[in-house]
Coordinates of C-alpha atoms in Angstrom, one line a residue:
X1 CA -25.2 8.1 10.1
X2 CA -22.1 9.5 11.7
X3 CA -18.7 7.7 11.5
X4 CA -17.3 6.4 14.7
X5 CA -13.6 5.6 15.0
X6 CA -12.8 2.9 16.0
X7 CA -15.8 1.0 14.8
X8 CA -18.3 0.3 17.6
X9 CA -18.2 -3.5 17.0
X10 CA -14.5 -3.5 17.8
X11 CA -14.5 -1.2 20.9
X12 CA -17.8 -1.9 22.6
X13 CA -16.3 -4.5 24.9
X14 CA -13.9 -1.9 26.2
X15 CA -16.6 0.8 26.8
X16 CA -18.6 1.4 29.9
X17 CA -22.3 0.8 29.4
X18 CA -22.9 4.6 29.3
X19 CA -20.1 5.2 26.7
X20 CA -21.6 2.5 24.6
X21 CA -25.1 4.0 24.7
X22 CA -23.7 7.4 23.9
X23 CA -21.7 6.1 21.0
X24 CA -24.8 4.4 19.6
X25 CA -26.8 7.7 19.9
X26 CA -24.0 9.8 18.3
X27 CA -23.9 7.4 15.4
X28 CA -27.6 7.0 15.0
X29 CA -28.8 10.6 15.6
X30 CA -26.1 12.6 13.8
X31 CA -25.6 12.9 10.1
X32 CA -22.9 11.4 7.9
X33 CA -21.0 14.7 7.9
X34 CA -20.1 14.2 11.6
X35 CA -16.9 12.5 12.6
X36 CA -16.5 10.8 16.0
X37 CA -13.5 9.4 17.9
X38 CA -13.7 7.4 21.1
X39 CA -10.7 7.0 23.5
X40 CA -8.1 7.9 20.9
X41 CA -4.8 9.3 22.2
X42 CA -4.3 12.9 21.2
X43 CA -1.2 14.9 20.4
X44 CA 2.3 14.7 22.0
X45 CA 0.9 14.2 25.5
X46 CA -1.3 11.3 24.3
X47 CA -4.3 12.5 26.4
X48 CA -7.4 10.4 25.8
X49 CA -10.7 12.4 25.7
X50 CA -13.8 10.2 25.9
X51 CA -15.3 11.5 22.7
X52 CA -14.2 14.0 20.1
X53 CA -16.9 15.2 17.8
X54 CA -16.1 17.3 14.6
X55 CA -18.5 18.8 12.1
X56 CA -17.3 20.9 9.2
X57 CA -19.9 23.7 9.8
X58 CA -20.2 23.5 13.6
X59 CA -16.7 22.9 14.8
X60 CA -15.1 20.6 17.4
X61 CA -16.5 19.3 20.7
X62 CA -14.9 17.3 23.5
X63 CA -17.2 15.2 25.7
X64 CA -16.5 13.7 29.1
X65 CA -18.8 10.7 30.0
X66 CA -19.7 9.7 33.5
X67 CA -21.8 6.6 34.5
X68 CA -22.5 8.0 38.0
X69 CA -25.8 7.4 39.7
X70 CA -27.2 10.4 41.6
X71 CA -26.7 8.7 45.0
X72 CA -23.0 8.2 44.1
X73 CA -22.5 12.0 44.2
X74 CA -22.1 13.3 47.8
X75 CA -21.2 16.9 46.9
X76 CA -20.4 19.0 43.9
X77 CA -18.6 22.3 43.3
X78 CA -17.2 23.9 40.1
X79 CA -13.8 22.6 41.1
X80 CA -14.4 19.1 42.4
X81 CA -16.9 16.3 43.1
X82 CA -17.1 14.0 46.1
X83 CA -18.3 10.6 44.9
X84 CA -18.7 7.2 46.6
X85 CA -18.6 4.5 44.1
X86 CA -19.1 1.2 45.9
X87 CA -19.6 3.2 49.2
X88 CA -16.0 4.4 49.3
X89 CA -15.7 8.3 49.4
X90 CA -13.4 9.7 46.7
X91 CA -12.6 13.3 45.6
X92 CA -12.2 13.9 41.9
X93 CA -12.1 16.8 39.5
X94 CA -15.4 18.2 38.2
X95 CA -16.0 16.3 35.0
X96 CA -16.5 19.6 33.2
X97 CA -13.0 20.6 34.2
X98 CA -11.7 17.3 32.9
X99 CA -13.5 17.9 29.6
X100 CA -12.1 21.5 29.4
X101 CA -8.5 20.3 30.1
X102 CA -8.9 17.8 27.2
X103 CA -10.3 20.5 25.0
X104 CA -7.6 23.0 25.8
X105 CA -4.9 20.5 24.9
X106 CA -6.6 19.9 21.6
X107 CA -6.9 23.6 20.9
X108 CA -3.4 24.4 21.9
X109 CA -2.1 21.8 19.5
X110 CA -4.2 23.0 16.6
X111 CA -3.5 26.7 17.2
X112 CA 0.2 26.0 16.3
X113 CA -0.9 25.6 12.7
X114 CA -1.2 28.9 10.9
X115 CA -3.7 27.4 8.4
X116 CA -6.2 26.6 11.2
X117 CA -6.3 30.0 12.9
X118 CA -7.8 33.4 12.1
X119 CA -5.3 35.7 10.3
X120 CA -6.7 39.1 11.4
X121 CA -9.3 40.8 13.5
X122 CA -9.8 40.7 17.3
X123 CA -9.4 36.9 17.4
X124 CA -6.3 36.7 15.4
X125 CA -4.3 33.6 16.2
X126 CA -7.4 31.8 17.6
X127 CA -9.0 28.8 15.9
X128 CA -10.9 29.6 12.7
X129 CA -13.7 27.3 13.8
X130 CA -15.8 26.9 17.1
X131 CA -14.8 24.5 19.8
X132 CA -16.4 23.5 23.0
X133 CA -16.7 20.9 25.7
X134 CA -19.4 19.2 27.8
X135 CA -20.4 16.4 30.1
X136 CA -22.7 13.4 29.5
X137 CA -24.3 12.0 32.7
X138 CA -25.6 8.7 31.4
X139 CA -27.5 7.6 34.6
X140 CA -28.9 10.9 35.9
X141 CA -32.0 12.4 34.4
X142 CA -32.5 16.1 33.8
X143 CA -35.0 16.3 36.7
X144 CA -32.6 14.7 39.1
X145 CA -29.8 17.0 37.9
X146 CA -32.0 20.1 38.5
X147 CA -33.4 18.9 41.8
X148 CA -30.0 18.0 43.2
X149 CA -28.7 21.5 42.4
X150 CA -25.9 20.2 40.1
X151 CA -26.3 23.2 37.8
X152 CA -24.3 25.1 40.4
X153 CA -21.3 22.9 39.6
X154 CA -21.9 22.4 35.8
X155 CA -23.9 24.9 33.7
X156 CA -27.1 23.2 32.6
X157 CA -26.5 23.7 28.9
X158 CA -23.1 21.9 29.1
X159 CA -24.7 18.6 30.2
X160 CA -26.6 15.9 28.4
X161 CA -28.6 13.7 30.8
X162 CA -29.9 10.1 30.7
X163 CA -33.4 10.9 29.4
X164 CA -32.0 13.2 26.7
X165 CA -30.1 10.3 25.0
X166 CA -32.8 7.7 25.0
X167 CA -33.3 5.6 21.8
X168 CA -36.5 7.5 20.9
X169 CA -35.1 11.0 21.2
X170 CA -35.6 13.0 18.0
X171 CA -32.3 13.5 16.1
X172 CA -32.7 17.2 15.8
X173 CA -33.3 17.5 19.5
X174 CA -30.3 15.5 20.4
X175 CA -28.1 17.4 17.9
X176 CA -29.2 20.7 19.4
X177 CA -28.2 19.5 22.9
X178 CA -24.7 19.0 21.5
X179 CA -24.5 22.3 19.6
X180 CA -25.6 24.2 22.7
X181 CA -22.3 23.3 24.2
X182 CA -20.5 25.4 21.6
X183 CA -20.1 29.0 22.9
X184 CA -20.3 30.6 19.5
X185 CA -20.8 30.0 15.8
X186 CA -18.9 31.0 12.7
X187 CA -19.9 31.2 9.1
X188 CA -16.7 29.5 8.0
X189 CA -16.5 25.8 7.4
X190 CA -13.7 23.3 8.0
X191 CA -12.4 22.4 4.6
X192 CA -11.2 19.0 3.6
X193 CA -7.6 20.0 3.7
X194 CA -8.1 21.6 7.1
X195 CA -9.6 18.4 8.4
X196 CA -6.6 16.5 7.2
X197 CA -4.4 19.0 9.1
X198 CA -6.5 18.6 12.2
X199 CA -6.1 14.8 12.1
X200 CA -2.4 15.1 11.3
X201 CA -1.8 17.2 14.4
X202 CA -4.0 15.3 16.8
X203 CA -3.2 11.8 15.7
X204 CA 0.5 11.5 14.8
X205 CA 0.2 7.7 14.3
X206 CA -2.0 8.1 11.2
X207 CA 0.4 10.4 9.4
X208 CA 1.5 9.2 5.9
X209 CA 5.3 9.4 6.2
X210 CA 8.1 9.7 3.7
X211 CA 9.8 6.5 2.5
X212 CA 12.7 7.3 4.7
X213 CA 10.5 7.0 7.8
X214 CA 7.7 4.6 6.9
X215 CA 5.9 4.8 10.1
X216 CA 6.9 8.2 11.4
X217 CA 8.1 8.8 14.9
X218 CA 4.6 8.9 16.4
X219 CA 5.4 12.3 18.0
X220 CA 4.3 15.8 17.2
X221 CA 7.1 18.3 16.5
X222 CA 8.3 19.5 19.9
X223 CA 11.2 21.6 18.6
X224 CA 9.2 24.5 17.3
X225 CA 10.0 23.7 13.7
X226 CA 7.5 25.0 11.1
X227 CA 4.7 22.6 10.3
X228 CA 4.8 21.1 6.8
X229 CA 2.8 22.9 4.1
X230 CA 1.1 19.6 3.0
X231 CA 0.1 17.1 5.7
X232 CA -0.8 13.7 4.5
X233 CA -2.8 11.3 6.7
X234 CA -4.5 8.0 6.3
X235 CA -8.0 8.5 4.8
X236 CA -10.9 7.8 7.1
X237 CA -11.4 4.3 5.7
X238 CA -7.7 3.5 6.4
X239 CA -7.8 5.1 9.9
X240 CA -11.0 3.2 10.7
X241 CA -9.5 0.0 9.5
X242 CA -6.2 0.5 11.4
X243 CA -7.9 1.4 14.7
X244 CA -10.6 -1.3 14.4
X245 CA -8.5 -4.3 13.6
X246 CA -9.1 -6.8 16.4
X247 CA -8.0 -10.3 17.1
X248 CA -8.9 -13.2 14.9
X249 CA -8.0 -13.7 11.2
X250 CA -8.2 -10.6 9.0
X251 CA -7.6 -10.1 5.3
X252 CA -7.0 -6.8 3.5
X253 CA -7.2 -6.9 -0.3
X254 CA -5.6 -3.6 -1.4
X255 CA -4.3 -2.2 -4.7
X256 CA -0.8 -0.9 -5.0
X257 CA -0.3 2.3 -3.1
X258 CA -3.5 1.8 -1.0
X259 CA -1.6 1.9 2.4
X260 CA -1.6 -1.8 3.2
X261 CA 2.0 -1.7 4.6
X262 CA 1.3 1.4 6.6
X263 CA -1.7 -0.3 8.2
X264 CA 0.4 -3.3 8.9
X265 CA 3.0 -1.1 10.6
X266 CA 0.3 0.6 12.7
X267 CA -1.1 -2.8 13.7
X268 CA 2.3 -4.2 14.6
X269 CA 3.2 -1.2 16.8
X270 CA -0.2 -1.3 18.5
X271 CA 0.1 -4.9 19.4
X272 CA 3.7 -4.5 20.6
X273 CA 2.9 -1.6 22.9
X274 CA -0.4 -3.2 24.2
X275 CA 1.3 -6.4 25.4
X276 CA 4.7 -5.8 26.9
X277 CA 4.5 -8.1 29.9
X278 CA 7.6 -10.2 30.6
X279 CA 7.2 -13.5 28.8
X280 CA 4.8 -12.2 26.2
X281 CA 5.2 -13.9 22.8
X282 CA 6.7 -11.9 20.0
X283 CA 4.9 -10.6 17.0
X284 CA 6.0 -11.9 13.6
X285 CA 5.9 -9.7 10.4
X286 CA 6.6 -11.8 7.3
X287 CA 7.1 -10.7 3.7
X288 CA 8.7 -12.4 0.7
X289 CA 11.2 -9.8 -0.6
X290 CA 14.3 -9.3 1.5
X291 CA 14.5 -5.5 0.8
X292 CA 11.0 -4.9 2.1
X293 CA 11.9 -7.0 5.2
X294 CA 15.0 -4.9 5.8
X295 CA 13.0 -1.7 5.5
X296 CA 10.2 -2.9 7.9
X297 CA 12.8 -4.2 10.4
X298 CA 14.7 -0.9 10.3
X299 CA 11.5 1.0 11.1
X300 CA 10.5 -1.3 14.0
X301 CA 14.1 -0.9 15.3
X302 CA 13.8 2.9 15.1
X303 CA 10.7 2.6 17.4
X304 CA 12.5 0.4 19.8
X305 CA 10.3 -2.5 19.0
X306 CA 12.8 -5.1 17.7
X307 CA 12.5 -7.3 20.7
X308 CA 8.7 -7.4 20.4
X309 CA 8.3 -7.4 16.6
X310 CA 10.4 -9.9 14.6
X311 CA 10.5 -8.8 10.9
X312 CA 11.8 -11.4 8.4
X313 CA 11.5 -12.3 4.8
X314 CA 10.4 -15.8 4.0
X315 CA 13.7 -17.5 3.4
X316 CA 15.2 -16.0 6.6
X317 CA 12.3 -17.1 8.7
X318 CA 12.2 -20.8 7.5
X319 CA 16.0 -21.0 7.9
X320 CA 15.7 -19.5 11.4
X321 CA 13.1 -22.0 12.4
X322 CA 15.3 -24.9 11.3
X323 CA 18.4 -23.5 12.9
X324 CA 16.6 -22.8 16.2
X325 CA 15.3 -26.4 16.5
X326 CA 18.4 -28.3 15.3
X327 CA 17.0 -29.2 11.9
X328 CA 19.4 -27.2 9.7
X329 CA 21.5 -30.0 8.3
X330 CA 24.6 -29.8 6.0
X331 CA 22.7 -31.3 3.0
X332 CA 20.3 -28.3 3.0
X333 CA 23.2 -25.8 3.0
X334 CA 24.7 -27.5 -0.2
X335 CA 21.5 -27.1 -2.2
X336 CA 20.9 -24.5 -4.9
X337 CA 18.7 -21.5 -4.1
X338 CA 15.5 -22.8 -5.6
X339 CA 15.9 -26.3 -4.2
X340 CA 16.8 -24.9 -0.8
X341 CA 13.6 -22.8 -0.6
X342 CA 11.4 -25.8 -1.3
X343 CA 13.5 -28.0 1.1
X344 CA 13.3 -25.5 3.9
X345 CA 9.5 -25.3 3.6
X346 CA 9.3 -29.1 3.6
X347 CA 11.5 -29.5 6.6
X348 CA 9.6 -26.8 8.6
X349 CA 6.3 -28.5 7.7
X350 CA 7.7 -31.9 8.9
X351 CA 9.1 -30.3 12.0
X352 CA 5.6 -28.9 12.9
X353 CA 4.0 -32.3 12.2
X354 CA 6.5 -34.1 14.5
X355 CA 6.3 -31.3 17.1
X356 CA 10.1 -30.8 16.8
X357 CA 9.1 -27.2 15.9
X358 CA 6.4 -25.8 18.2
X359 CA 3.3 -24.2 16.8
X360 CA 1.7 -21.1 18.3
X361 CA 5.1 -19.3 18.8
X362 CA 3.8 -15.8 18.1
X363 CA 1.2 -13.5 19.7
X364 CA 0.3 -12.4 16.2
X365 CA 1.4 -13.0 12.6
X366 CA 1.2 -10.2 10.0
X367 CA 1.9 -11.1 6.3
X368 CA 2.7 -8.3 3.9
X369 CA 2.6 -9.0 0.1
X370 CA 0.7 -12.2 0.7
X371 CA 0.2 -12.7 -3.0
X372 CA 3.8 -13.8 -3.1
X373 CA 3.2 -16.7 -0.8
X374 CA 2.3 -20.2 -2.0
X375 CA -0.8 -21.8 -0.4
X376 CA 1.4 -24.3 1.4
X377 CA 3.3 -21.4 3.0
X378 CA 0.2 -19.8 4.2
X379 CA -1.0 -23.1 5.6
X380 CA 2.2 -23.4 7.5
X381 CA 2.2 -19.8 8.9
X382 CA -1.3 -20.0 10.2
X383 CA -0.1 -22.7 12.6
X384 CA 2.4 -20.3 14.2
X385 CA -0.3 -18.0 15.7
X386 CA -1.0 -18.4 19.4
X387 CA -4.5 -19.9 19.6
X388 CA -5.3 -17.7 22.6
X389 CA -5.0 -14.6 20.5
X390 CA -5.6 -16.2 17.1
X391 CA -4.4 -12.9 15.6
X392 CA -3.4 -13.1 11.9
X393 CA -3.4 -10.3 9.3
X394 CA -2.9 -11.0 5.6
X395 CA -2.4 -8.3 3.0
X396 CA -3.0 -9.3 -0.6
X397 CA -3.1 -7.8 -4.1
X398 CA -3.4 -10.3 -6.9
X399 CA -2.5 -7.8 -9.6
X400 CA 1.1 -7.8 -8.1
X401 CA 1.5 -11.5 -8.0
X402 CA 4.7 -12.4 -9.9
X403 CA 5.4 -16.0 -9.0
X404 CA 3.8 -19.1 -10.3
X405 CA 3.5 -21.3 -7.2
X406 CA 1.7 -24.2 -8.8
X407 CA -1.6 -24.6 -7.0
X408 CA -1.7 -20.9 -6.2
X409 CA -4.5 -19.9 -8.6
X410 CA -8.1 -20.3 -7.6
X411 CA -7.3 -21.5 -4.1
X412 CA -9.5 -20.3 -1.1
X413 CA -8.2 -18.8 2.0
X414 CA -10.2 -21.2 4.1
X415 CA -8.4 -24.1 2.5
X416 CA -5.1 -22.9 4.0
X417 CA -6.5 -22.3 7.5
X418 CA -7.3 -18.6 7.2
X419 CA -10.8 -18.0 8.8
X420 CA -11.6 -14.4 7.8
X421 CA -15.2 -14.6 6.7
X422 CA -16.8 -11.4 7.8
X423 CA -13.4 -9.8 8.5
X424 CA -12.2 -9.0 5.0
X425 CA -11.7 -5.5 3.7
X426 CA -11.0 -4.1 0.2
X427 CA -9.0 -1.0 -0.4
X428 CA -9.3 0.3 -4.0
X429 CA -7.9 3.8 -3.8
X430 CA -4.2 4.3 -4.8
X431 CA -2.7 7.2 -2.7
X432 CA 0.9 6.6 -3.6
X433 CA 1.0 7.5 -7.3
X434 CA -0.1 10.6 -9.1
X435 CA -2.9 10.4 -11.6
X436 CA -0.4 10.6 -14.4
X437 CA 1.8 7.7 -13.1
X438 CA -1.2 5.5 -12.5
X439 CA -2.7 6.3 -15.9
X440 CA 0.5 5.1 -17.6
X441 CA 0.7 2.0 -15.4
X442 CA -2.9 1.2 -16.4
X443 CA -2.3 1.6 -20.1
X444 CA 0.8 -0.6 -20.2
X445 CA -0.6 -3.2 -17.9
X446 CA -3.6 -3.7 -20.3
X447 CA -6.0 -6.5 -19.4
X448 CA -4.0 -7.3 -16.3
X449 CA -6.1 -4.8 -14.3
X450 CA -9.5 -5.9 -15.6
X451 CA -11.2 -6.3 -12.3
X452 CA -12.6 -9.7 -11.3
X453 CA -14.6 -10.3 -8.1
X454 CA -13.9 -13.4 -6.1
X455 CA -16.6 -16.0 -6.3
X456 CA -17.2 -15.7 -2.6
X457 CA -15.7 -13.7 0.3
X458 CA -13.1 -16.5 0.8
X459 CA -11.7 -16.1 -2.7
X460 CA -9.1 -13.8 -4.2
X461 CA -10.4 -10.8 -6.1
X462 CA -8.5 -8.9 -8.8
X463 CA -8.8 -5.2 -8.1
X464 CA -8.3 -2.2 -10.4
X465 CA -6.9 0.7 -8.5
X466 CA -8.7 4.0 -8.4
X467 CA -6.7 7.2 -8.4
X468 CA -7.0 9.5 -5.4
X469 CA -6.7 12.4 -7.9
X470 CA -3.3 13.7 -6.9
X471 CA -1.7 15.5 -9.8
X472 CA 1.9 15.5 -10.8
X473 CA 4.2 15.8 -13.9
X474 CA 3.7 13.6 -16.8
X475 CA 6.0 10.5 -16.8
X476 CA 9.2 10.9 -18.9
X477 CA 9.1 8.4 -21.8
X478 CA 12.3 7.6 -23.5
X479 CA 12.7 5.2 -26.5
X480 CA 16.3 4.3 -27.4
X481 CA 17.5 1.2 -29.4
X482 CA 20.3 -0.2 -27.2
X483 CA 20.6 -0.8 -23.5
X484 CA 23.8 1.2 -23.1
X485 CA 22.1 4.2 -24.6
X486 CA 19.1 3.8 -22.3
X487 CA 21.3 3.5 -19.3
X488 CA 23.3 6.6 -20.2
X489 CA 20.1 8.6 -20.7
X490 CA 18.8 7.3 -17.3
X491 CA 21.9 8.6 -15.6
X492 CA 21.4 12.1 -17.2
X493 CA 17.8 12.3 -16.2
X494 CA 18.5 11.3 -12.6
X495 CA 21.3 13.9 -12.4
X496 CA 18.6 16.4 -13.6
X497 CA 16.3 15.3 -10.9
X498 CA 19.0 15.8 -8.3
X499 CA 19.6 19.3 -9.6
X500 CA 15.9 20.0 -9.1
X501 CA 16.1 19.2 -5.4
X502 CA 15.7 15.4 -5.1
X503 CA 18.1 13.6 -2.8
X504 CA 20.0 10.7 -4.2
X505 CA 18.3 8.4 -1.7
X506 CA 14.9 9.4 -3.1
X507 CA 15.6 7.7 -6.4
X508 CA 15.6 4.2 -7.6
X509 CA 16.4 2.4 -10.9
X510 CA 14.5 -0.8 -11.5
X511 CA 15.6 -3.4 -14.0
X512 CA 14.4 -6.7 -15.3
X513 CA 17.6 -8.6 -14.9
X514 CA 21.0 -8.5 -13.2
X515 CA 22.8 -8.0 -16.5
X516 CA 20.8 -4.8 -17.1
X517 CA 21.6 -3.7 -13.6
X518 CA 25.3 -4.0 -14.3
X519 CA 25.1 -1.8 -17.4
X520 CA 23.0 0.8 -15.5
X521 CA 25.6 0.7 -12.7
X522 CA 28.4 1.5 -15.2
X523 CA 26.4 4.4 -16.5
X524 CA 25.8 5.8 -13.1
X525 CA 29.5 5.3 -12.2
X526 CA 30.6 7.2 -15.4
X527 CA 28.3 10.0 -14.5
X528 CA 29.7 10.1 -11.0
X529 CA 26.3 9.5 -9.3
X530 CA 26.2 7.7 -5.9
X531 CA 24.3 4.4 -6.1
X532 CA 24.0 1.1 -4.3
X533 CA 23.2 -2.0 -6.3
X534 CA 21.2 -4.8 -4.6
X535 CA 22.1 -8.1 -6.1
X536 CA 21.6 -10.4 -3.1
X537 CA 20.6 -10.4 0.5
X538 CA 22.4 -7.9 2.7
X539 CA 23.0 -5.4 -0.1
X540 CA 20.0 -3.1 0.5
X541 CA 20.6 -0.1 2.7
X542 CA 17.4 2.0 2.8
X543 CA 18.9 4.7 4.9
X544 CA 21.8 5.4 2.6
X545 CA 21.7 8.6 0.5
X546 CA 22.4 6.8 -2.8
X547 CA 20.3 5.8 -5.8
X548 CA 18.9 2.3 -5.2
X549 CA 19.5 -0.1 -8.1
X550 CA 17.6 -3.4 -8.0
X551 CA 15.4 -5.7 -10.0
X552 CA 11.7 -5.1 -10.5
X553 CA 10.9 -8.3 -8.6
X554 CA 12.5 -7.2 -5.3
X555 CA 11.2 -3.6 -5.4
X556 CA 7.7 -4.7 -4.3
X557 CA 6.5 -3.0 -1.2
X558 CA 8.9 -0.1 -1.5
X559 CA 8.5 3.4 -2.9
X560 CA 10.6 6.4 -3.9
X561 CA 9.7 9.9 -5.1
X562 CA 11.6 9.3 -8.4
X563 CA 11.8 5.9 -10.1
X564 CA 13.4 5.0 -13.4
X565 CA 12.1 1.8 -15.0
X566 CA 14.4 0.2 -17.6
X567 CA 12.4 -2.0 -19.9
X568 CA 13.8 -5.4 -20.6
X569 CA 14.5 -7.0 -24.0
X570 CA 11.5 -9.3 -23.4
X571 CA 9.3 -6.2 -23.5
X572 CA 10.9 -5.0 -26.7
X573 CA 10.5 -8.3 -28.5
X574 CA 7.2 -9.9 -29.4
X575 CA 6.1 -12.3 -26.7
X576 CA 6.2 -16.0 -27.3
X577 CA 3.0 -16.7 -25.3
X578 CA 0.3 -15.1 -23.3
X579 CA 1.9 -16.2 -20.0
X580 CA 5.1 -14.3 -20.8
X581 CA 3.2 -11.2 -21.9
X582 CA 1.2 -11.2 -18.7
X583 CA 4.3 -11.6 -16.5
X584 CA 6.0 -8.6 -18.3
X585 CA 2.9 -6.5 -17.8
X586 CA 2.7 -7.4 -14.1
X587 CA 6.4 -6.5 -13.7
X588 CA 6.0 -3.1 -15.3
X589 CA 2.9 -2.4 -13.3
X590 CA 4.8 -3.3 -10.0
X591 CA 7.8 -1.2 -11.0
X592 CA 5.9 1.8 -12.2
X593 CA 3.7 2.0 -9.1
X594 CA 6.9 2.3 -6.9
X595 CA 7.1 6.0 -8.1
X596 CA 5.4 8.6 -5.8
X597 CA 5.9 11.8 -7.9
X598 CA 8.1 11.2 -11.0
X599 CA 8.2 8.1 -13.2
X600 CA 10.9 7.7 -15.9
X601 CA 10.1 4.9 -18.3
X602 CA 13.0 4.0 -20.6
X603 CA 12.7 1.4 -23.3

């Protein structure tokens, strides 16, 4: 069965009846090695072919679909059709011309990539795989097509007619109808890496960006710069999930590095651009850690979406709700940090119950790092979704849960108002880390990553990440007796990484405590290396070209090419109890999986 993106169940309501029937036939009659896209914007011009069909051995095909009845067509030439839908005469392009224009735009975009074209021979510079285009007339039979003389306007082999896409058509016959639209065949096949390059060029929104540009700019390179040698894109499951997320409550359980935050960013941007009418409610993106909130907010701002997408960490959001509705009293401001957090939540909850704070304030709520949220927090947030859209997305990874929030263990999502039965997805593949980094994280995390399924779909599973197989250098392991010695060695190793080509902003140092951060800061300062230490809100500057120095706790959700993890004294001593041992294992696992290419573990 072929793969359709977006999933048919999520886009059928937006299809014409003919498009839906064709989508069903393409899925049912073609094999699993076919890839199909419906109404997906392509390239820098964001053109939207009806269907794109790609097969590794056969090439690429662009299909234009028309639901015209025969009597709708008054005249037809190779250039134009006169049609009268509803009795009103209209002149339109020949649908084959429309399909060809779409195909040429696709081909022109792909031919800019030297790895997708023929390098020699009479067709040098042309695509290294076949491409074609055709028309599907979903309400006109082959006999009607022939009798009406429509073959004078559209060559007969470039058309699939109504009776050639019925449910009982044999798969091999249907496939041959499609392949007949391709003007030639090659012996070459589209490799997996070439397919990634095709998707990278055609669909900029699914590119896996660098940390400095988490969601990319959504545009193809228009300045003529050389295309990158390695093009990373969402895998097909991630793309399917991102494009198919509809309204209602949705939950993604994903391991570290599986692309959860990337999918959240795609979803937030899609919702923001789809509903820009004056008076539209904003979209709320919530996370627990302030640095991740700063990063996500900066990326939304870079896309010009700050007015539509409000990104906040938990404390900032609860405070903003109290301030906006006159409930932020002086007694709250005088409390300590931990007391204040609990008091803010209590006051917001009371405000909702008394209707002093209105519910349903947001078109959609998207929660990153949901494992950091207490059940009461989730129960509160679900009330902030507009009931007309009922759009909520929760991202969760129990292996990265670092906070004991009382009743958090063994709660069900349904108990906090999240109704995601049948709309839960699991992502097990880690794409961020190299095999070597993930292997070390696994070994030191121990039993923490022993997978455990949820008792039912509404529960919380514990997932063990699977490596995508990306290779890299072995982690650097350093064992020194004192913290000053460890910090000095860390500074030397980061200086070496900079000499090897890594920018300062591509590096991070993650510590267990603030005291260890201070000692590391002195070591970096003595070495003359630029750094920024994040000790409290407002200190994190993701765009600054400086080594980021922060605690392991607040690093969650972020990533850097090079990460140095400074082990704590707790890890070097024997643990007093299983609970402490598990927490330290979780912390190391979180810290280690921030590294994309190079991990330095110093203990």
